[in-house]
Tab-separated table of C-alpha atoms and ligand atoms in Angstrom:
chain	number	residue	atom	x	y	z
A	1	MET	CA	-59.389	46.314	22.094
A	2	GLU	CA	-60.725	49.087	19.837
A	3	ILE	CA	-58.644	49.587	16.704
A	4	ALA	CA	-59.566	52.792	14.871
A	5	ALA	CA	-58.692	51.398	11.418
A	6	ASN	CA	-61.162	48.525	11.902
A	7	ASP	CA	-64.267	50.756	12.044
A	8	PRO	CA	-66.640	49.076	9.549
A	9	SER	CA	-68.271	52.411	8.663
A	10	LEU	CA	-65.044	53.878	7.216
A	11	LYS	CA	-64.983	54.693	3.505
A	12	SER	CA	-61.993	55.600	1.369
A	13	TRP	CA	-61.520	58.177	-1.380
A	14	VAL	CA	-59.773	55.367	-3.276
A	15	GLU	CA	-62.382	53.486	-5.269
A	16	ILE	CA	-62.822	49.969	-3.852
A	17	PRO	CA	-64.217	47.388	-6.298
A	18	VAL	CA	-67.156	45.301	-5.077
A	19	ASP	CA	-65.904	42.192	-3.254
A	20	SER	CA	-62.340	43.530	-3.087
A	21	ASP	CA	-60.054	41.727	-0.647
A	22	PHE	CA	-58.558	45.081	0.295
A	23	PRO	CA	-61.099	47.563	1.678
A	24	ILE	CA	-59.875	50.375	3.945
A	25	GLN	CA	-60.462	48.092	6.966
A	26	ASN	CA	-57.757	45.651	5.762
A	27	LEU	CA	-54.573	47.591	4.841
A	28	PRO	CA	-52.153	44.623	4.674
A	29	PHE	CA	-48.409	45.218	4.365
A	30	GLY	CA	-46.217	43.997	1.522
A	31	ILE	CA	-43.126	44.665	-0.574
A	32	PHE	CA	-43.624	45.800	-4.151
A	33	LYS	CA	-41.250	46.577	-7.004
A	34	GLU	CA	-41.959	49.530	-9.233
A	35	ASN	CA	-39.565	51.299	-11.602
A	36	GLY	CA	-36.860	48.798	-10.604
A	37	LYS	CA	-37.025	49.532	-6.886
A	38	LYS	CA	-38.408	47.457	-4.029
A	39	ARG	CA	-40.097	49.153	-1.082
A	40	ALA	CA	-42.934	48.685	1.401
A	41	GLY	CA	-46.560	49.299	0.530
A	42	VAL	CA	-50.112	48.836	1.722
A	43	ALA	CA	-52.886	47.362	-0.441
A	44	ILE	CA	-56.042	49.454	-0.902
A	45	GLY	CA	-58.612	48.260	-3.457
A	46	ASP	CA	-56.725	47.568	-6.712
A	47	LYS	CA	-53.898	49.904	-5.684
A	48	VAL	CA	-50.659	49.851	-3.710
A	49	LEU	CA	-49.897	52.835	-1.488
A	50	ASP	CA	-46.147	53.555	-1.245
A	51	LEU	CA	-45.215	53.713	2.457
A	52	SER	CA	-41.665	54.886	1.760
A	53	ALA	CA	-43.081	57.915	-0.088
A	54	LEU	CA	-45.494	58.665	2.778
A	55	GLN	CA	-42.576	58.714	5.187
A	56	GLU	CA	-40.417	60.812	2.852
A	57	TYR	CA	-43.219	63.407	2.543
A	58	GLY	CA	-43.443	63.654	6.318
A	59	LEU	CA	-46.928	62.142	6.488
A	60	LEU	CA	-45.851	59.585	9.122
A	61	ASN	CA	-43.825	62.035	11.209
A	62	ASP	CA	-45.654	61.620	14.508
A	63	LEU	CA	-45.027	57.890	14.732
A	64	SER	CA	-41.320	57.974	15.782
A	65	LEU	CA	-40.299	55.590	13.024
A	66	PRO	CA	-36.638	55.020	12.120
A	67	ASN	CA	-35.540	56.911	9.026
A	68	LYS	CA	-36.286	55.043	5.754
A	69	VAL	CA	-37.852	52.068	7.562
A	70	PHE	CA	-40.096	51.458	4.532
A	71	ASP	CA	-37.386	52.119	1.962
A	72	GLN	CA	-36.224	48.507	2.359
A	73	GLU	CA	-36.387	45.280	0.354
A	74	VAL	CA	-38.125	43.390	3.200
A	75	LEU	CA	-40.411	44.298	6.097
A	76	ASN	CA	-38.232	42.775	8.857
A	77	GLY	CA	-37.042	46.162	10.157
A	78	PHE	CA	-40.606	47.440	10.384
A	79	LEU	CA	-41.978	44.233	11.935
A	80	HIS	CA	-39.183	44.314	14.489
A	81	LEU	CA	-40.658	47.542	15.892
A	82	GLY	CA	-43.527	45.386	17.165
A	83	LYS	CA	-47.274	45.234	16.924
A	84	PRO	CA	-48.064	48.561	18.692
A	85	THR	CA	-46.004	50.390	16.037
A	86	GLY	CA	-47.618	48.378	13.263
A	87	ARG	CA	-50.998	49.356	14.687
A	88	LYS	CA	-50.065	53.061	14.735
A	89	VAL	CA	-48.912	52.937	11.111
A	90	ARG	CA	-52.060	51.121	10.011
A	91	ASN	CA	-54.273	53.627	11.858
A	92	ARG	CA	-52.402	56.566	10.303
A	93	VAL	CA	-52.608	55.097	6.781
A	94	SER	CA	-56.327	54.564	7.381
A	95	GLU	CA	-56.722	58.269	8.291
A	96	LEU	CA	-54.901	59.354	5.133
A	97	LEU	CA	-57.160	57.175	2.981
A	98	GLN	CA	-60.507	58.143	4.566
A	99	GLU	CA	-62.950	59.925	2.275
A	100	ASN	CA	-63.083	63.097	4.368
A	101	ASN	CA	-59.278	63.449	4.630
A	102	ASP	CA	-57.417	65.436	1.970
A	103	GLU	CA	-53.883	65.569	3.460
A	104	LEU	CA	-52.666	63.087	0.888
A	105	ARG	CA	-55.318	63.207	-1.804
A	106	SER	CA	-55.215	66.966	-2.481
A	107	HIS	CA	-51.596	67.878	-1.879
A	108	TYR	CA	-49.453	65.281	-3.586
A	109	ALA	CA	-49.028	63.847	-7.068
A	110	LEU	CA	-50.863	60.556	-6.573
A	111	GLY	CA	-49.216	59.032	-9.657
A	112	SER	CA	-45.995	58.653	-7.684
A	113	ILE	CA	-47.598	57.332	-4.459
A	114	LEU	CA	-50.501	55.140	-5.506
A	115	PHE	CA	-49.850	52.451	-8.120
A	116	ASP	CA	-52.059	49.904	-9.866
A	117	GLN	CA	-51.398	46.483	-8.342
A	118	SER	CA	-51.500	45.082	-11.876
A	119	LYS	CA	-48.542	47.283	-12.856
A	120	VAL	CA	-46.166	46.463	-10.003
A	121	LYS	CA	-44.453	43.233	-9.057
A	122	MET	CA	-45.169	41.849	-5.594
A	123	CYS	CA	-42.105	40.391	-3.828
A	124	MET	CA	-41.281	38.358	-0.721
A	125	PRO	CA	-42.555	40.516	2.141
A	126	VAL	CA	-40.026	39.288	4.710
A	127	GLN	CA	-36.710	37.551	4.853
A	128	ILE	CA	-37.739	34.360	6.614
A	129	GLY	CA	-35.156	33.188	9.125
A	130	ASP	CA	-36.795	30.041	10.392
A	131	TYR	CA	-39.825	28.103	9.282
A	132	THR	CA	-41.945	25.633	11.262
A	133	ASP	CA	-44.757	23.564	9.767
A	134	PHE	CA	-47.474	22.385	12.132
A	135	TYR	CA	-50.050	19.644	11.610
A	136	SER	CA	-52.986	21.185	13.431
A	137	SER	CA	-56.160	20.288	11.512
A	138	GLU	CA	-57.826	17.283	13.101
A	139	GLN	CA	-59.674	16.240	9.955
A	140	HIS	CA	-56.444	16.292	7.926
A	141	ALA	CA	-54.540	14.262	10.512
A	142	PHE	CA	-57.502	11.862	10.742
A	143	ASN	CA	-57.725	11.443	6.943
A	144	VAL	CA	-54.001	10.740	6.602
A	145	GLY	CA	-54.186	8.314	9.538
A	146	CYS	CA	-57.096	6.478	7.901
A	147	MET	CA	-55.255	6.141	4.598
A	148	PHE	CA	-51.871	5.053	5.915
A	149	ARG	CA	-52.743	3.310	9.179
A	150	ASP	CA	-56.095	2.364	10.604
A	151	PRO	CA	-59.395	4.319	10.810
A	152	LYS	CA	-59.823	3.081	14.387
A	153	ASN	CA	-56.506	4.598	15.480
A	154	ALA	CA	-56.197	7.323	12.879
A	155	LEU	CA	-54.822	9.975	15.232
A	156	MET	CA	-51.455	9.239	16.815
A	157	PRO	CA	-51.608	9.014	20.640
A	158	ASN	CA	-49.781	12.359	21.001
A	159	TRP	CA	-51.943	14.328	18.576
A	160	LYS	CA	-54.467	15.825	21.020
A	161	HIS	CA	-51.734	16.618	23.561
A	162	ILE	CA	-49.066	18.299	21.418
A	163	PRO	CA	-49.351	20.729	18.494
A	164	VAL	CA	-47.240	18.418	16.321
A	165	GLY	CA	-44.769	20.156	14.003
A	166	TYR	CA	-41.328	19.993	12.404
A	167	HIS	CA	-38.679	22.488	11.355
A	168	GLY	CA	-38.886	23.172	7.637
A	169	ARG	CA	-36.608	24.902	5.158
A	170	ALA	CA	-36.748	28.700	4.832
A	171	SER	CA	-34.536	29.118	1.742
A	172	SER	CA	-37.106	27.656	-0.661
A	173	ILE	CA	-40.109	29.679	0.501
A	174	ILE	CA	-41.056	31.862	-2.459
A	175	GLU	CA	-43.743	34.351	-3.356
A	176	SER	CA	-46.791	33.784	-5.513
A	177	GLY	CA	-46.247	33.792	-9.279
A	178	ILE	CA	-42.881	32.024	-9.492
A	179	PRO	CA	-43.169	28.776	-11.480
A	180	ILE	CA	-41.437	25.718	-10.009
A	181	HIS	CA	-40.062	22.563	-11.568
A	182	ARG	CA	-41.423	19.181	-10.554
A	183	PRO	CA	-38.975	17.802	-7.995
A	184	LYS	CA	-36.988	14.629	-8.514
A	185	GLY	CA	-35.999	12.126	-5.881
A	186	GLN	CA	-35.968	8.577	-4.591
A	187	GLN	CA	-39.212	6.649	-4.537
A	188	LYS	CA	-40.172	3.081	-3.801
A	189	PRO	CA	-43.377	2.434	-5.701
A	190	ASN	CA	-43.134	-1.334	-5.247
A	191	ASP	CA	-42.335	-3.015	-1.911
A	192	GLU	CA	-40.718	-5.987	-3.670
A	193	GLU	CA	-38.363	-3.954	-5.843
A	194	PRO	CA	-35.457	-1.607	-5.199
A	195	ALA	CA	-35.938	2.157	-4.907
A	196	VAL	CA	-35.882	4.209	-8.087
A	197	PHE	CA	-34.872	7.799	-8.860
A	198	GLY	CA	-36.881	10.150	-11.043
A	199	PRO	CA	-39.477	12.926	-11.231
A	200	CYS	CA	-42.062	12.882	-8.453
A	201	LYS	CA	-45.288	11.275	-9.692
A	202	LEU	CA	-47.514	12.197	-6.760
A	203	LEU	CA	-47.040	15.978	-6.573
A	204	ASP	CA	-49.501	17.598	-4.189
A	205	PHE	CA	-50.431	20.969	-2.711
A	206	GLU	CA	-51.249	21.631	0.938
A	207	LEU	CA	-53.852	24.318	1.625
A	208	GLU	CA	-52.472	26.204	4.619
A	209	THR	CA	-52.126	29.597	6.169
A	210	ALA	CA	-48.983	30.823	7.893
A	211	PHE	CA	-48.272	33.448	10.498
A	212	ILE	CA	-45.245	35.721	10.659
A	213	THR	CA	-43.696	36.712	13.970
A	214	CYS	CA	-42.315	39.982	15.290
A	215	GLY	CA	-39.988	40.573	18.216
A	216	GLU	CA	-37.773	38.128	20.049
A	217	ASN	CA	-38.173	36.169	23.260
A	218	GLY	CA	-34.516	35.338	23.735
A	219	LEU	CA	-32.979	31.919	24.052
A	220	GLY	CA	-34.292	30.094	27.110
A	221	GLU	CA	-37.405	32.273	27.490
A	222	ALA	CA	-40.808	30.689	26.818
A	223	ILE	CA	-43.651	32.785	25.402
A	224	PRO	CA	-46.779	32.037	27.429
A	225	VAL	CA	-49.945	31.313	25.493
A	226	GLU	CA	-51.631	34.544	26.644
A	227	LYS	CA	-48.670	36.620	25.319
A	228	ALA	CA	-48.221	34.697	22.080
A	229	GLU	CA	-50.398	36.951	19.936
A	230	ASP	CA	-48.155	39.919	20.834
A	231	HIS	CA	-45.600	38.189	18.606
A	232	ILE	CA	-47.955	37.285	15.747
A	233	PHE	CA	-47.860	40.222	13.341
A	234	GLY	CA	-50.035	38.805	10.611
A	235	MET	CA	-50.915	35.989	8.256
A	236	VAL	CA	-50.475	34.889	4.640
A	237	LEU	CA	-51.853	32.074	2.500
A	238	PHE	CA	-49.429	29.204	2.208
A	239	ASN	CA	-49.132	26.412	-0.368
A	240	ASP	CA	-46.811	23.900	1.229
A	241	TRP	CA	-45.959	21.677	-1.763
A	242	SER	CA	-45.454	17.986	-1.092
A	243	ALA	CA	-43.984	15.112	-3.095
A	244	ARG	CA	-46.048	12.277	-1.659
A	245	ASP	CA	-44.099	9.396	-3.218
A	246	ILE	CA	-40.728	10.786	-2.104
A	247	GLN	CA	-42.187	11.485	1.337
A	248	LYS	CA	-43.489	7.957	1.805
A	249	TRP	CA	-40.052	6.404	1.259
A	250	GLU	CA	-37.868	8.955	3.065
A	251	TYR	CA	-39.792	10.000	6.155
A	252	VAL	CA	-38.876	7.143	8.494
A	253	PRO	CA	-37.546	7.715	11.156
A	254	LEU	CA	-36.742	11.455	11.145
A	255	GLY	CA	-39.724	12.916	9.298
A	256	PRO	CA	-40.163	15.328	6.387
A	257	PHE	CA	-37.117	16.176	4.281
A	258	LEU	CA	-36.665	16.391	0.475
A	259	ALA	CA	-40.367	15.775	-0.187
A	260	LYS	CA	-41.088	19.052	1.571
A	261	ASN	CA	-38.197	21.449	0.957
A	262	PHE	CA	-38.162	22.006	-2.824
A	263	ALA	CA	-40.648	24.910	-2.671
A	264	SER	CA	-43.362	26.414	-0.501
A	265	CYS	CA	-45.282	29.446	-1.723
A	266	ILE	CA	-46.877	32.393	0.065
A	267	SER	CA	-49.294	35.153	-0.867
A	268	PRO	CA	-47.522	38.541	-0.899
A	269	TRP	CA	-49.678	40.611	1.487
A	270	ILE	CA	-49.308	40.185	5.259
A	271	VAL	CA	-52.828	40.614	6.613
A	272	THR	CA	-52.431	41.890	10.170
A	273	LEU	CA	-53.935	40.006	13.070
A	274	ASP	CA	-55.426	43.415	13.948
A	275	ALA	CA	-57.460	43.467	10.718
A	276	LEU	CA	-58.726	39.962	11.504
A	277	GLU	CA	-60.011	40.928	14.983
A	278	PRO	CA	-63.704	41.005	13.893
A	279	PHE	CA	-63.441	37.388	12.745
A	280	ARG	CA	-62.414	35.723	15.997
A	281	ILE	CA	-64.438	32.663	16.943
A	282	GLU	CA	-64.318	29.948	19.535
A	283	GLY	CA	-62.221	26.911	18.759
A	284	PRO	CA	-63.262	23.289	19.129
A	285	LYS	CA	-63.497	21.914	22.651
A	286	GLN	CA	-60.176	20.268	23.377
A	287	ASP	CA	-60.809	16.894	24.915
A	288	PRO	CA	-58.830	15.436	26.633
A	289	PRO	CA	-57.847	18.669	28.418
A	290	VAL	CA	-54.458	19.990	27.378
A	291	LEU	CA	-51.567	20.664	29.734
A	292	PRO	CA	-51.650	24.031	31.557
A	293	TYR	CA	-49.076	25.729	29.298
A	294	LEU	CA	-51.415	25.122	26.322
A	295	GLN	CA	-54.637	26.216	28.011
A	296	TYR	CA	-56.039	29.501	26.765
A	297	GLU	CA	-58.945	31.861	27.358
A	298	GLY	CA	-61.089	33.768	24.903
A	299	GLU	CA	-61.507	33.407	21.161
A	300	LYS	CA	-58.220	32.505	19.547
A	301	HIS	CA	-59.497	30.901	16.346
A	302	PHE	CA	-60.473	32.853	13.215
A	303	ASP	CA	-63.221	32.361	10.648
A	304	ILE	CA	-61.351	32.604	7.329
A	305	GLU	CA	-62.736	30.938	4.225
A	306	LEU	CA	-60.157	29.219	2.047
A	307	GLU	CA	-60.302	27.704	-1.414
A	308	VAL	CA	-57.937	25.928	-3.762
A	309	ALA	CA	-58.258	25.680	-7.543
A	310	ILE	CA	-56.377	23.821	-10.275
A	311	LYS	CA	-55.990	25.497	-13.663
A	312	PRO	CA	-54.773	23.067	-16.320
A	313	GLU	CA	-52.631	24.625	-19.068
A	314	GLY	CA	-54.858	26.480	-21.555
A	315	SER	CA	-58.060	25.691	-19.647
A	316	GLU	CA	-60.425	27.195	-17.132
A	317	GLU	CA	-59.673	26.652	-13.468
A	318	LYS	CA	-61.679	24.378	-11.223
A	319	VAL	CA	-62.080	24.902	-7.486
A	320	VAL	CA	-61.319	21.496	-5.964
A	321	GLY	CA	-61.606	22.338	-2.256
A	322	HIS	CA	-63.255	24.834	0.095
A	323	SER	CA	-62.017	24.904	3.655
A	324	ASN	CA	-61.856	27.283	6.594
A	325	PHE	CA	-59.155	28.277	9.078
A	326	LYS	CA	-61.696	27.707	11.866
A	327	TYR	CA	-61.211	23.951	11.440
A	328	MET	CA	-57.879	24.163	13.252
A	329	TYR	CA	-57.786	22.116	16.450
A	330	TRP	CA	-54.731	23.975	17.756
A	331	ASN	CA	-54.709	27.780	17.395
A	332	MET	CA	-51.724	29.978	16.570
A	333	ALA	CA	-51.220	31.105	20.176
A	334	GLN	CA	-50.977	27.483	21.307
A	335	GLN	CA	-48.578	26.692	18.460
A	336	LEU	CA	-46.254	29.545	19.416
A	337	ALA	CA	-46.458	28.738	23.140
A	338	HIS	CA	-45.547	25.156	22.326
A	339	GLN	CA	-42.736	26.174	19.956
A	340	THR	CA	-41.040	28.198	22.730
A	341	VAL	CA	-41.929	26.180	25.847
A	342	ASN	CA	-38.494	24.542	25.820
A	343	GLY	CA	-36.705	27.886	25.473
A	344	CYS	CA	-36.450	27.905	21.677
A	345	ASN	CA	-36.012	31.528	20.574
A	346	ILE	CA	-38.150	33.035	17.850
A	347	ARG	CA	-37.097	36.021	15.755
A	348	THR	CA	-38.767	38.701	13.681
A	349	GLY	CA	-39.707	37.292	10.304
A	350	ASP	CA	-40.053	33.651	11.291
A	351	MET	CA	-42.891	31.795	9.592
A	352	TYR	CA	-45.208	29.147	11.042
A	353	GLY	CA	-47.413	27.036	8.734
A	354	SER	CA	-50.769	25.814	10.033
A	355	GLY	CA	-50.578	22.390	8.464
A	356	THR	CA	-53.039	21.338	5.783
A	357	ILE	CA	-56.481	22.625	6.746
A	358	SER	CA	-59.285	20.180	5.998
A	359	GLY	CA	-62.927	20.479	7.031
A	360	PRO	CA	-65.280	17.626	7.903
A	361	GLU	CA	-66.880	17.307	4.440
A	362	SER	CA	-65.088	15.717	1.485
A	363	SER	CA	-65.557	19.013	-0.428
A	364	GLN	CA	-63.472	20.691	2.296
A	365	PHE	CA	-60.258	18.693	2.021
A	366	GLY	CA	-57.009	20.645	1.634
A	367	SER	CA	-54.754	18.304	-0.376
A	368	MET	CA	-55.103	16.105	-3.462
A	369	LEU	CA	-54.042	13.150	-1.297
A	370	GLU	CA	-57.359	13.554	0.541
A	371	ILE	CA	-59.495	14.956	-2.324
A	372	SER	CA	-58.605	12.001	-4.586
A	373	TRP	CA	-58.330	9.692	-1.547
A	374	LYS	CA	-54.830	8.432	-2.428
A	375	GLY	CA	-55.656	8.497	-6.129
A	376	THR	CA	-58.772	6.306	-5.922
A	377	LYS	CA	-61.228	9.169	-6.669
A	378	PRO	CA	-59.982	11.232	-9.607
A	379	VAL	CA	-61.364	14.757	-10.055
A	380	SER	CA	-62.636	15.824	-13.483
A	381	MET	CA	-61.325	19.078	-14.944
A	382	PRO	CA	-63.134	21.581	-17.227
A	383	ASP	CA	-61.005	20.434	-20.199
A	384	GLY	CA	-62.144	16.810	-19.798
A	385	SER	CA	-58.938	15.579	-18.172
A	386	GLU	CA	-58.735	14.033	-14.698
A	387	ARG	CA	-56.535	14.772	-11.706
A	388	LYS	CA	-55.379	12.494	-8.926
A	389	PHE	CA	-52.356	14.667	-8.225
A	390	ILE	CA	-50.834	17.751	-9.918
A	391	LEU	CA	-49.610	17.494	-13.523
A	392	ASP	CA	-46.997	19.519	-15.420
A	393	GLY	CA	-48.521	22.747	-16.743
A	394	ASP	CA	-51.086	22.952	-13.941
A	395	THR	CA	-51.360	26.150	-11.941
A	396	VAL	CA	-52.532	25.799	-8.336
A	397	ILE	CA	-54.277	28.865	-6.946
A	398	MET	CA	-55.259	29.419	-3.309
A	399	ARG	CA	-57.474	32.240	-2.083
A	400	GLY	CA	-58.794	33.273	1.308
A	401	HIS	CA	-60.976	35.878	2.923
A	402	ALA	CA	-62.968	36.546	6.071
A	403	LYS	CA	-66.472	37.943	5.644
A	404	HIS	CA	-69.009	39.182	8.177
A	405	ASN	CA	-71.835	41.774	8.014
A	406	GLY	CA	-70.694	43.051	4.616
A	407	LEU	CA	-67.065	43.495	5.696
A	408	ARG	CA	-64.605	41.427	3.688
A	409	ILE	CA	-60.946	41.123	4.697
A	410	GLY	CA	-59.061	39.133	2.065
A	411	PHE	CA	-55.596	37.772	1.401
A	412	GLY	CA	-55.468	37.958	-2.399
A	413	GLU	CA	-54.017	34.739	-3.744
A	414	VAL	CA	-51.016	32.474	-4.003
A	415	SER	CA	-50.635	31.018	-7.487
A	416	THR	CA	-47.912	28.660	-8.693
A	417	LYS	CA	-47.401	26.905	-12.019
A	418	ILE	CA	-45.727	23.513	-12.214
A	419	LEU	CA	-43.104	23.077	-14.930
A	420	PRO	CA	-41.708	19.684	-16.031
A	421	ALA	CA	-38.791	18.224	-14.032
A	422	LYS	CA	-35.390	19.590	-15.071
B	501	MN	MN1	-47.439	21.445	5.494
């Protein structure tokens, strides 16, 4: 499929800094707040372009959009129009920003349409109705299996047959930049002694991405794997915080609960699957073969570099892991086909986490549980301190971008500071 806005030769009249995550070929959607008002925007270089103003000025008139669809506090209404409409809007915004186009540049007061990203506040881009967290990186599942069970049987017998997941909590998904308090809960540090209650001692990040859906299948209707991407509008970076000590005590027999629902953080820009088209790659060979409803054709994995850094209070940051979205065993289309195969209905604005994404090398692990190997291999920080898990005052920053032949499509970052327990 040819998407006009993806043409790598396009240049914008907006100045794009070298190595920007947001060249004219990206144009991710988000919600920003400026002068006290939230509305929809598109990132271009260091700027935000106000979509509600474009519509008000009649610059999106040929796209049959509902009135004031961008003059909203979330993108759900826009996403609900579906991917073809999203594609039309992105192509039109691309036209308006191209260097040889002066419809916008020469006829409007740019000060009220184009804002510095540093001067606006980025907000939650969607109201998330439901949230699923998968567990789809083989290396991550293998590492956890080695630590808590047996290296010889590290993967559970179901793992290569089912994209394993659980239903998470949507209410505590927050945008980048909001500090969170260390969670408290029950732990059982010693097998011989009773459980205790207190602040989590093994606070961890999970380096993930997440996709956001558009459109509905309807209760009882499965989405086949070859149609799944029609419902995947775009992706964000996702830090799925985990309280490892609380998790270890509580998870039997029903799985993740309070160790996982105190906060999960996303980057504010939804990078469209359209913008990521040039970065499709083949996935790993799935052996044993998967059941027919999970079999797919073509390239459904994406080459997206990911990194995670820890910044101790008052110190420089240190990158503690480099990974890549291509290390997923199960791709997003398979995850969504599996999610709906029983007739579960998805809705616009649902979010689906990838699961911690770890690569094969120890420098590519996506959680402190793996990086410090259960606390046995502490990581040294620029200020001389050590980390096994995350301490109060630390900020965890995740970044991601795809890069190929000089084209860079980035996500920006998700950054969260940990405050002491309340
Ligand atoms: Mn997770």
